[in-house]
C-alpha cells in the first residue's frame, strides 16, 4: 500500500512524483516512534526476491529521508500550482515474505 501521506494528497487531486516506491507498514514489536510511511528508492531491490505486497512481512534497514513532490493545478488563468513536499524515511535494504519476483 502507498504511504498514507501520498494517498491523502492524491485523493485531493495532487499528482505525486517520487524517487522510488512509497509504502506504509505497521511495525510489529518496534518502538512507538517508528515511522509508518517509507520510500524504497529506485535501484533498491528486495534481498529475498519477494516483492512487497499487502499483508506481507517486511524486515530491513532504513536511514535518511527522501522527498516526494506533490502538485495540483488550482487555477488556469493565471496558472496556480500548489506544491506539497512529503518527506519519507528511506528503506536502504529489505526482504519480504510474499510472491517472488521474476
mmCIF file of C-alpha atoms in Angstrom:
data_model
loop_
_atom_site.group_PDB
_atom_site.id
_atom_site.type_symbol
_atom_site.label_atom_id
_atom_site.label_comp_id
_atom_site.label_asym_id
_atom_site.label_seq_id
_atom_site.Cartn_x
_atom_site.Cartn_y
_atom_site.Cartn_z
ATOM 1 C CA UNK A 1 0.000 0.000 0.000
ATOM 2 C CA UNK A 2 1.249 3.503 -0.787
ATOM 3 C CA UNK A 3 2.393 5.780 2.010
ATOM 4 C CA UNK A 4 -0.645 7.239 3.768
ATOM 5 C CA UNK A 5 0.546 10.808 3.158
ATOM 6 C CA UNK A 6 0.715 10.131 -0.594
ATOM 7 C CA UNK A 7 -2.735 8.501 -0.636
ATOM 8 C CA UNK A 8 -4.215 11.507 1.186
ATOM 9 C CA UNK A 9 -2.753 14.051 -1.237
ATOM 10 C CA UNK A 10 -3.681 12.032 -4.341
ATOM 11 C CA UNK A 11 -7.261 11.782 -3.077
ATOM 12 C CA UNK A 12 -7.317 15.619 -3.081
ATOM 13 C CA UNK A 13 -6.217 15.765 -6.717
ATOM 14 C CA UNK A 14 -2.460 16.077 -6.263
ATOM 15 C CA UNK A 15 -0.070 14.251 -8.577
ATOM 16 C CA UNK A 16 2.965 12.975 -6.694
ATOM 17 C CA UNK A 17 6.426 12.390 -8.129
ATOM 18 C CA UNK A 18 8.560 10.040 -6.073
ATOM 19 C CA UNK A 19 12.190 8.917 -6.437
ATOM 20 C CA UNK A 20 11.032 5.321 -5.871
ATOM 21 C CA UNK A 21 8.021 3.489 -4.446
ATOM 22 C CA UNK A 22 6.230 4.564 -1.296
ATOM 23 C CA UNK A 23 4.830 2.038 1.181
ATOM 24 C CA UNK A 24 3.024 2.052 4.510
ATOM 25 C CA UNK A 25 3.816 -0.553 7.113
ATOM 26 C CA UNK A 26 2.550 -1.420 10.554
ATOM 27 C CA UNK A 27 5.609 -2.152 12.729
ATOM 28 C CA UNK A 28 5.343 -5.266 14.891
ATOM 29 C CA UNK A 29 7.373 -5.040 18.093
ATOM 30 C CA UNK A 30 9.035 -1.746 17.109
ATOM 31 C CA UNK A 31 9.254 1.337 19.331
ATOM 32 C CA UNK A 32 6.242 3.657 19.275
ATOM 33 C CA UNK A 33 8.152 6.372 17.364
ATOM 34 C CA UNK A 34 8.917 4.030 14.426
ATOM 35 C CA UNK A 35 7.786 5.646 11.142
ATOM 36 C CA UNK A 36 4.833 4.129 9.276
ATOM 37 C CA UNK A 37 5.486 5.569 5.805
ATOM 38 C CA UNK A 38 8.605 4.850 3.780
ATOM 39 C CA UNK A 39 10.073 5.105 0.317
ATOM 40 C CA UNK A 40 12.034 2.373 -1.393
ATOM 41 C CA UNK A 41 14.385 4.318 -3.697
ATOM 42 C CA UNK A 42 14.803 3.348 -7.334
ATOM 43 C CA UNK A 43 17.502 0.678 -7.587
ATOM 44 C CA UNK A 44 16.895 -0.892 -4.158
ATOM 45 C CA UNK A 45 15.659 -4.444 -4.678
ATOM 46 C CA UNK A 46 14.488 -6.969 -2.079
ATOM 47 C CA UNK A 47 17.159 -9.318 -0.769
ATOM 48 C CA UNK A 48 14.603 -12.144 -0.700
ATOM 49 C CA UNK A 49 13.395 -11.816 -4.318
ATOM 50 C CA UNK A 50 9.864 -11.328 -2.965
ATOM 51 C CA UNK A 51 8.045 -8.135 -3.894
ATOM 52 C CA UNK A 52 6.298 -6.113 -1.147
ATOM 53 C CA UNK A 53 2.553 -6.723 -1.133
ATOM 54 C CA UNK A 54 -0.354 -6.056 1.235
ATOM 55 C CA UNK A 55 -0.260 -8.455 4.171
ATOM 56 C CA UNK A 56 3.379 -9.438 3.645
ATOM 57 C CA UNK A 57 6.008 -9.075 6.332
ATOM 58 C CA UNK A 58 8.990 -6.830 5.648
ATOM 59 C CA UNK A 59 12.261 -6.599 7.514
ATOM 60 C CA UNK A 60 15.002 -4.181 6.658
ATOM 61 C CA UNK A 61 17.146 -1.179 7.410
ATOM 62 C CA UNK A 62 16.203 2.396 6.870
ATOM 63 C CA UNK A 63 18.193 5.582 7.004
ATOM 64 C CA UNK A 64 17.956 9.044 5.619
ATOM 65 C CA UNK A 65 14.954 10.681 4.071
ATOM 66 C CA UNK A 66 13.772 11.374 0.540
ATOM 67 C CA UNK A 67 11.240 13.921 -0.620
ATOM 68 C CA UNK A 68 8.230 13.234 -2.810
ATOM 69 C CA UNK A 69 6.837 16.305 -4.536
ATOM 70 C CA UNK A 70 3.066 16.532 -4.961
ATOM 71 C CA UNK A 71 1.489 19.175 -7.196
ATOM 72 C CA UNK A 72 -2.044 20.255 -8.026
ATOM 73 C CA UNK A 73 -3.255 22.795 -10.556
ATOM 74 C CA UNK A 74 -5.851 25.036 -8.884
ATOM 75 C CA UNK A 75 -6.325 27.759 -11.491
ATOM 76 C CA UNK A 76 -5.736 28.090 -15.214
ATOM 77 C CA UNK A 77 -5.795 31.880 -15.531
ATOM 78 C CA UNK A 78 -3.237 32.651 -14.303
ATOM 79 C CA UNK A 79 -1.845 29.162 -13.685
ATOM 80 C CA UNK A 80 -1.510 28.489 -9.967
ATOM 81 C CA UNK A 81 0.062 25.231 -8.841
ATOM 82 C CA UNK A 82 0.014 24.110 -5.221
ATOM 83 C CA UNK A 83 3.115 22.168 -4.223
ATOM 84 C CA UNK A 84 3.351 19.899 -1.194
ATOM 85 C CA UNK A 85 6.651 18.203 -0.343
ATOM 86 C CA UNK A 86 6.346 14.903 1.546
ATOM 87 C CA UNK A 87 9.401 13.733 3.493
ATOM 88 C CA UNK A 88 9.577 9.928 3.795
ATOM 89 C CA UNK A 89 12.076 7.676 5.542
ATOM 90 C CA UNK A 90 14.171 5.750 3.031
ATOM 91 C CA UNK A 91 14.493 1.950 3.093
ATOM 92 C CA UNK A 92 18.064 1.001 2.188
ATOM 93 C CA UNK A 93 17.936 -2.804 2.433
ATOM 94 C CA UNK A 94 14.986 -5.130 2.922
ATOM 95 C CA UNK A 95 13.442 -8.515 2.459
ATOM 96 C CA UNK A 96 9.801 -9.574 2.437
ATOM 97 C CA UNK A 97 7.590 -12.584 2.687
ATOM 98 C CA UNK A 98 5.259 -12.914 -0.282
ATOM 99 C CA UNK A 99 5.335 -13.525 -4.020
ATOM 100 C CA UNK A 100 8.743 -13.974 -5.642
ATOM 101 C CA UNK A 101 9.591 -11.572 -8.431
ATOM 102 C CA UNK A 102 10.601 -12.948 -11.810
#
